[in-house]
Coordinates of N, CA and C in Angstrom, one line a residue:
X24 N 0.8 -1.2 0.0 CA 0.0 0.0 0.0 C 0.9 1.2 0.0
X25 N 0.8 2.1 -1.0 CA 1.5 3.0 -1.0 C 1.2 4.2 0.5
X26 N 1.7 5.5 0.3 CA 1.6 6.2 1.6 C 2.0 7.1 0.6
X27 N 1.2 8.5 0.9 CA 1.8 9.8 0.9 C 2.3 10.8 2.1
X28 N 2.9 11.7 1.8 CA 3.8 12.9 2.5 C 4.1 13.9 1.5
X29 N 4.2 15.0 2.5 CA 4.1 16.5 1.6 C 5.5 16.1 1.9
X30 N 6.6 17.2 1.4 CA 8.0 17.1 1.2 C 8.3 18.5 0.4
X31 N 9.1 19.3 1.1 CA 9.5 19.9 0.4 C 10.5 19.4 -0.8
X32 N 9.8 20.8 -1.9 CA 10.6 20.9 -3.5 C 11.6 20.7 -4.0
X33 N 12.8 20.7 -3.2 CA 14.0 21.0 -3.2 C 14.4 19.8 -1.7
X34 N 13.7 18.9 -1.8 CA 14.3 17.6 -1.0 C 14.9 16.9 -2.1
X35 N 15.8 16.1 -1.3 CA 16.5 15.1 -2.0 C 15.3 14.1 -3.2
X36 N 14.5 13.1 -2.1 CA 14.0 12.5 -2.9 C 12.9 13.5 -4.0
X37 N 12.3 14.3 -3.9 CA 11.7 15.6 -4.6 C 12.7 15.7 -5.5
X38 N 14.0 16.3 -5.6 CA 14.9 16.4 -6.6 C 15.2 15.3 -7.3
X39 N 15.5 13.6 -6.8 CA 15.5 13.0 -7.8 C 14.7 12.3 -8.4
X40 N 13.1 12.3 -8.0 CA 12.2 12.4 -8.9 C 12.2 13.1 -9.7
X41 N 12.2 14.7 -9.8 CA 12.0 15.9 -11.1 C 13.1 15.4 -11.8
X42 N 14.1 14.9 -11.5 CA 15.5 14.9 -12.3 C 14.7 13.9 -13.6
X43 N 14.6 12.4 -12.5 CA 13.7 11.4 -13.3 C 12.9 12.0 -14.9
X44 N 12.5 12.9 -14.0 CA 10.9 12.8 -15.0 C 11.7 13.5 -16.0
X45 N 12.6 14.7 -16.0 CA 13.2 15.9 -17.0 C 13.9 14.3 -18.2
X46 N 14.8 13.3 -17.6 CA 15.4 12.7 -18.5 C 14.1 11.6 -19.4
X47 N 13.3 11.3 -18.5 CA 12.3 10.5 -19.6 C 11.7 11.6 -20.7
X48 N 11.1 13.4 -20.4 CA 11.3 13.7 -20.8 C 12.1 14.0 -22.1
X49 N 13.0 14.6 -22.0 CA 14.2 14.4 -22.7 C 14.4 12.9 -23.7
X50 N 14.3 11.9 -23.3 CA 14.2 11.0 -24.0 C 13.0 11.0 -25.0
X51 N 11.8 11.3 -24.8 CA 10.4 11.4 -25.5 C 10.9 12.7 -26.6
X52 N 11.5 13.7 -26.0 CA 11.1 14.9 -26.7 C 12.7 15.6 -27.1
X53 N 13.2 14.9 -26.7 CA 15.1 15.6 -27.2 C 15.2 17.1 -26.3
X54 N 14.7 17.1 -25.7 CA 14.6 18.5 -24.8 C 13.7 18.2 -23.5
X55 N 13.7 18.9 -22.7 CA 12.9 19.1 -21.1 C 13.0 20.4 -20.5
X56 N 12.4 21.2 -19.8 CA 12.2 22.2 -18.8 C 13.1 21.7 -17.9
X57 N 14.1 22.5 -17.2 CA 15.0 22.6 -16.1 C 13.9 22.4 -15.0
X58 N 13.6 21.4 -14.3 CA 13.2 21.0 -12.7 C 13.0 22.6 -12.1
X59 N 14.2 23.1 -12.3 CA 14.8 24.4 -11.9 C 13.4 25.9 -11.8
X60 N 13.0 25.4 -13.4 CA 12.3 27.0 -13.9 C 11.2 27.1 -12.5
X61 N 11.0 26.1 -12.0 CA 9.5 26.5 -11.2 C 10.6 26.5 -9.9
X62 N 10.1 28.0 -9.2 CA 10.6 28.2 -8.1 C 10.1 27.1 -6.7
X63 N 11.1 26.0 -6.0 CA 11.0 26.1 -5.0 C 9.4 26.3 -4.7
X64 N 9.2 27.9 -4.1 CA 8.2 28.2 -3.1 C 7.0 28.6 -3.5
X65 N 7.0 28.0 -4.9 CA 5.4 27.7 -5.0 C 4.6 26.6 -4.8
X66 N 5.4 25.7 -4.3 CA 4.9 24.5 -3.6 C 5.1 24.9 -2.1
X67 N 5.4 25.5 -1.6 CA 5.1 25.8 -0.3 C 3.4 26.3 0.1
X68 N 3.0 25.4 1.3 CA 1.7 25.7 1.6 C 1.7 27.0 2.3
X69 N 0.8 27.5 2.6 CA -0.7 26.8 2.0 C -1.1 27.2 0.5
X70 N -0.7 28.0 0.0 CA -1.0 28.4 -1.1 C -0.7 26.9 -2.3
X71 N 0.6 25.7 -2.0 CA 1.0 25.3 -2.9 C 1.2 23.5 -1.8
X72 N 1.6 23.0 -2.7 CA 1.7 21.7 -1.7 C 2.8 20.6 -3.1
X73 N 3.9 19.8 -2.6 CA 4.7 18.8 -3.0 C 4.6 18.0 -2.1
X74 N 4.3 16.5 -3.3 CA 3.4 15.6 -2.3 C 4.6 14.2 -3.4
X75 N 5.3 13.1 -1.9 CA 5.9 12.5 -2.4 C 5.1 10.9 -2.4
X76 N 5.0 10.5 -3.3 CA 4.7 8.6 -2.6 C 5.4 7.7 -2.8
X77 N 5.6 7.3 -1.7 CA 6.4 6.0 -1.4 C 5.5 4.8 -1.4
X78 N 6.3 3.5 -1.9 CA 5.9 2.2 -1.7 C 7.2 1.7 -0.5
X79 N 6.8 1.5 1.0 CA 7.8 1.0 1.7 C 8.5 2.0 2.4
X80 N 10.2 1.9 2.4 CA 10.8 3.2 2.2 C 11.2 3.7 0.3
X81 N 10.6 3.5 -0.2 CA 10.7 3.7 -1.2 C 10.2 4.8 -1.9
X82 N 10.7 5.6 -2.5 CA 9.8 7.1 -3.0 C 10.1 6.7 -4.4
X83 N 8.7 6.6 -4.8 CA 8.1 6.3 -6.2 C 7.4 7.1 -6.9
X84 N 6.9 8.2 -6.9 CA 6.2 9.3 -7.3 C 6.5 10.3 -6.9
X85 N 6.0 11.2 -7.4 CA 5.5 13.1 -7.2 C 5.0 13.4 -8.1
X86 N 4.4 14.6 -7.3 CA 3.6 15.9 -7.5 C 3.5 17.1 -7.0
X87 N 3.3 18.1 -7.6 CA 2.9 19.2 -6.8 C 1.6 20.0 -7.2
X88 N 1.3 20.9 -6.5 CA -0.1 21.9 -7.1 C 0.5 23.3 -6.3
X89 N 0.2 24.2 -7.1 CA 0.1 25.7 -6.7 C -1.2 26.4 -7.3
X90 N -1.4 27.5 -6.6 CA -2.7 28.2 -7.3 C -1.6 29.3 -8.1
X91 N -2.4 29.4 -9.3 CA -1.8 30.5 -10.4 C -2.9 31.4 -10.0
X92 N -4.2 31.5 -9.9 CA -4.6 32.4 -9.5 C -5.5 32.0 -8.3
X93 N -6.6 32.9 -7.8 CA -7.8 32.1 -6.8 C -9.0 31.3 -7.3
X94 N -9.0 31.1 -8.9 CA -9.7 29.8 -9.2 C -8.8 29.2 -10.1
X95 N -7.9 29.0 -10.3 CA -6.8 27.9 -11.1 C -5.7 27.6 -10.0
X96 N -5.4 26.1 -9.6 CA -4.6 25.6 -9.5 C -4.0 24.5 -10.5
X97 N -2.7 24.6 -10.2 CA -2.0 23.5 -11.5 C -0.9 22.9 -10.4
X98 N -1.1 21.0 -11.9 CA -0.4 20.9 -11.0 C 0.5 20.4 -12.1
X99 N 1.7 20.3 -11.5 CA 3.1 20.2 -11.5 C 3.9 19.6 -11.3
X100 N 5.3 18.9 -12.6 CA 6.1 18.0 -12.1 C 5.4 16.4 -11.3
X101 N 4.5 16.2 -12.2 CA 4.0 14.5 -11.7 C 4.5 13.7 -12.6
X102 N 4.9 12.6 -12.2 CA 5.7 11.7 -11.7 C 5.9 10.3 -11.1
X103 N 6.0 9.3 -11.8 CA 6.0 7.9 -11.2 C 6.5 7.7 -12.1
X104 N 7.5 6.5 -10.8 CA 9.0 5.8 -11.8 C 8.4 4.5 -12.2
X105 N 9.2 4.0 -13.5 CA 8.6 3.2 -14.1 C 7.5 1.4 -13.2
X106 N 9.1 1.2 -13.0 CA 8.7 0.0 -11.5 C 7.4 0.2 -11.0
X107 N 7.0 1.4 -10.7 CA 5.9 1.9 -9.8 C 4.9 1.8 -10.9
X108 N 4.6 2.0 -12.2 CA 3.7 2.1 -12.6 C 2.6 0.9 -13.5
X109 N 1.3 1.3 -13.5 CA 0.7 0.3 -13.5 C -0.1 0.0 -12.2
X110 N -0.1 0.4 -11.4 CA -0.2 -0.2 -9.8 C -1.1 1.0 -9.3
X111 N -1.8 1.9 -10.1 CA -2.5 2.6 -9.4 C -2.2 3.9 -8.5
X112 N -0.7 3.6 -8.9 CA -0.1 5.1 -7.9 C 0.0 6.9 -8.5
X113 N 0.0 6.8 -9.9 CA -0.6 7.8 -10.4 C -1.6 8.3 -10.1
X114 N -2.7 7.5 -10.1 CA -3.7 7.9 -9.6 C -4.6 7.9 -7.9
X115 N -3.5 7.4 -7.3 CA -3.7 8.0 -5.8 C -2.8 9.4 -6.0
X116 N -1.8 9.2 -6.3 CA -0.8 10.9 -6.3 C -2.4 11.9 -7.0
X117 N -2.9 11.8 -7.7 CA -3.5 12.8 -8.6 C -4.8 12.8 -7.6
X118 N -5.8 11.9 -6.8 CA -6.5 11.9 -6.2 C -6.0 13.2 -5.1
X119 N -4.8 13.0 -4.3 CA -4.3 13.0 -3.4 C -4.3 15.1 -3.6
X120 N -3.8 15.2 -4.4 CA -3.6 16.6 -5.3 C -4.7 17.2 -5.6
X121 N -5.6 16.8 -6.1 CA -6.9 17.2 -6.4 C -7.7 17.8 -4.6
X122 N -7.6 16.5 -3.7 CA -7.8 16.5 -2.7 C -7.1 18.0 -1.8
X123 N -6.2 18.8 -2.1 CA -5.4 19.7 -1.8 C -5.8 21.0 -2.4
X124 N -6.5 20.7 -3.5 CA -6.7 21.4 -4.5 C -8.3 22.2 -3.9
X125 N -9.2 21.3 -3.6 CA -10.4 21.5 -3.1 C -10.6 22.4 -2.2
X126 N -9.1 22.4 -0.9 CA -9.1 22.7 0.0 C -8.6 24.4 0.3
X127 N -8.9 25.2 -1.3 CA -8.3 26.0 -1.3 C -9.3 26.4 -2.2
X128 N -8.9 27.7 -2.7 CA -10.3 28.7 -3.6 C -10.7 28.4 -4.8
X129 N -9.9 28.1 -5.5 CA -9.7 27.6 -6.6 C -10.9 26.6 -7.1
X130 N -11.3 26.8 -8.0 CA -13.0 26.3 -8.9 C -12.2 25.1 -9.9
X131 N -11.0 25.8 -10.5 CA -10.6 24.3 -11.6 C -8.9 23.9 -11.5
X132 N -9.0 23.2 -11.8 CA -7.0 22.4 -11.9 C -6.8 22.6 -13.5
X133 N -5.8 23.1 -14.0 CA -5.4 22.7 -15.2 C -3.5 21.9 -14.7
X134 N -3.3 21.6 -15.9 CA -2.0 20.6 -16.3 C -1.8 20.9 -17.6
X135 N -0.4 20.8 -17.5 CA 0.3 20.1 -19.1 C 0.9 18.7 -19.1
X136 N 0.9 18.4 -20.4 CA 1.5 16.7 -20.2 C 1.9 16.8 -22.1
X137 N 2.9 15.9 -22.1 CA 3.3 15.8 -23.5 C 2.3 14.9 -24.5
X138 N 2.8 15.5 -25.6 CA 1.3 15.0 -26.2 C 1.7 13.2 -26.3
X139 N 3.4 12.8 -26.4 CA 3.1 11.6 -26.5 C 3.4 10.8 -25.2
X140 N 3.3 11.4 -24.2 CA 2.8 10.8 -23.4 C 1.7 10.1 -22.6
X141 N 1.7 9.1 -24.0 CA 0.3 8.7 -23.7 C -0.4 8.0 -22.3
X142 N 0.2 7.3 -21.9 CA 0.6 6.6 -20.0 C -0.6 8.1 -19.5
X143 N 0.3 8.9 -19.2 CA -0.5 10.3 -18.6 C -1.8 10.9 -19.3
X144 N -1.4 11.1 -20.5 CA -2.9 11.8 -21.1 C -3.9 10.5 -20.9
X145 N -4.1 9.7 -20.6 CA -4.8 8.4 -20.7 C -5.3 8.6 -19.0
X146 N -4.6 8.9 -17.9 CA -4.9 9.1 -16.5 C -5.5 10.0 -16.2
X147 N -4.9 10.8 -17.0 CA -5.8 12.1 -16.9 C -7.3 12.2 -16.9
X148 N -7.1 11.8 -18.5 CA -8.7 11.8 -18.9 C -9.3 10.5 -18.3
X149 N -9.1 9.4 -18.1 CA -10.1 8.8 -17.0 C -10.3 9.3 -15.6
X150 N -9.5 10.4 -15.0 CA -10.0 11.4 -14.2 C -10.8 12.3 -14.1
X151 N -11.3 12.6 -15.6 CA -12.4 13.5 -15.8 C -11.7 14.6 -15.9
X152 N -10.5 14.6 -16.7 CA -9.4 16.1 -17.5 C -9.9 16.2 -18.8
X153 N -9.9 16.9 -19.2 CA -10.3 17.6 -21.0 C -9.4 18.1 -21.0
X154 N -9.4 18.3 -22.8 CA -8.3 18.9 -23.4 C -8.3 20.5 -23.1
X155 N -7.9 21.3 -23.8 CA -8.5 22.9 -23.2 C -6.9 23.6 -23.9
X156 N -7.3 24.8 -24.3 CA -6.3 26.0 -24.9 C -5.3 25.8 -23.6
X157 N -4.0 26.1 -24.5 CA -3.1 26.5 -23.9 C -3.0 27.7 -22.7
X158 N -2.9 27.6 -21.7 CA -2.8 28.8 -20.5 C -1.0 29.1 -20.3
X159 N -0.2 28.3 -20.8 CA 0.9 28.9 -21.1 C 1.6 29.3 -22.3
X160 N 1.7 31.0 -22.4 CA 2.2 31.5 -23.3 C 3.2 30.7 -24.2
X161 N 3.1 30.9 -25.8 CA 4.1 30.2 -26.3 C 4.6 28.9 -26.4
X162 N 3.7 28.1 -25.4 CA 3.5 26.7 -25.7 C 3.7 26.0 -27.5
X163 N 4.2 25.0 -27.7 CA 4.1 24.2 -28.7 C 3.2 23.3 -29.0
X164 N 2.0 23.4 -29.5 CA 0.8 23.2 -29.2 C 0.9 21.1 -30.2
X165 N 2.2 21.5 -30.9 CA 2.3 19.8 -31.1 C 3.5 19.1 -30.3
X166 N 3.6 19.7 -29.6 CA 4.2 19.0 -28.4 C 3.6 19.3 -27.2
X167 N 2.6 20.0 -26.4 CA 2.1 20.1 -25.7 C 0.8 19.7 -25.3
X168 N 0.3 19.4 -24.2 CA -1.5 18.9 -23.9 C -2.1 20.1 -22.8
X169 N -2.7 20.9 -23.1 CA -3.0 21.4 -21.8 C -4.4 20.5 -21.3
X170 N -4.3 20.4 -20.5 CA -6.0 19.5 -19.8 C -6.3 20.4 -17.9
X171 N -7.4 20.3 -18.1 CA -8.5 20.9 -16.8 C -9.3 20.1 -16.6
X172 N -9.8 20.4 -15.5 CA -11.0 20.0 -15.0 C -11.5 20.9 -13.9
X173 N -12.9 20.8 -14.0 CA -13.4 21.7 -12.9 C -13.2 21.1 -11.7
X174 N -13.3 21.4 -10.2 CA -12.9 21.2 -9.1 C -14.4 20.5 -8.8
X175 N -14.3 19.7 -7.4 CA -15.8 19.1 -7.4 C -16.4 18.2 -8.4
X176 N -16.1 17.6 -10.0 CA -16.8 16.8 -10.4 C -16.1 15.8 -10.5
X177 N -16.9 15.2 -10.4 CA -16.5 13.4 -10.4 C -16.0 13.0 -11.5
X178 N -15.4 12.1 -11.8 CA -14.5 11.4 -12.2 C -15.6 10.1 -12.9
X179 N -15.0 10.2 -14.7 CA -16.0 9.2 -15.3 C -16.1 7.7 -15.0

């Protein structure tokens, strides 16, 4: 049974997850976002939350959520190592986030995800995410997915 914990951004295991995900990343797309560009202290609560899961002592996942404004939160840097996946831990991490998400003003969650990452856009949208315009400037809209969902609805 897995277990979550908040963790700060800039923890070890927090850092070598993001590292993780930048190189699969990279592998998919010949390029990745530096871990780096997102400051630290926007996952600081209450406004923001980094949320680690472990199987054991083992840390197999992340996530984070911040509010971009007082009805959009996003979330950020999610994450499960391969071993891990399959097993339903994406989607306790995303439950788990969502769950954080509620707990603050915010009406909807958006995300980005690579378009060929299909594993995630596939999680997503059985979470009840839709596709939706880009909300980051300058996005590459064939390499990019933006997806939302409103806060409060259920999941298909």
């Amino acid at each position: 049974m897995p277990s979550v914990t908040a963790a700060p951004y800039n923890s070890s295991d927090a850092r070598r997850l993001a590292q993780a995900l930048r190189a699969e990343q990279l592998g998919l797309y010949g390029f990745a976002d530096d871990p780096d560009i997102t400051p630290a202290t926007d996952f600081d609560p209450p406004q923001g939350l980094f949320l680690i899961v472990r199987v054991g002592e083992e840390a197999v996942g992340c996530g984070g959520i911040r509010l971009l404004d007082e009805h959009t939160a996003e979330i950020k840097r999610m994450y499960v190592t391969d071993e891990a996946r399959q097993r339903g831990i994406g989607r306790y991490l995303l439950e788990h986030l969502e769950q954080h998400a509620l707990s603050r003003t915010a009406s909807r969650i958006v995300l980005e995800t690579g378009r060929r990452n299909t594993a995630a856009l596939a999680l997503y949208q059985r979470a009840g995410y839709r596709l939706c315009p880009s909300y980051v400037p300058g996005r590459d809209q064939d390499i990019n997915r933006a997806m939302t969902k409103p806060l409060g609805s259920s999941s298909p």
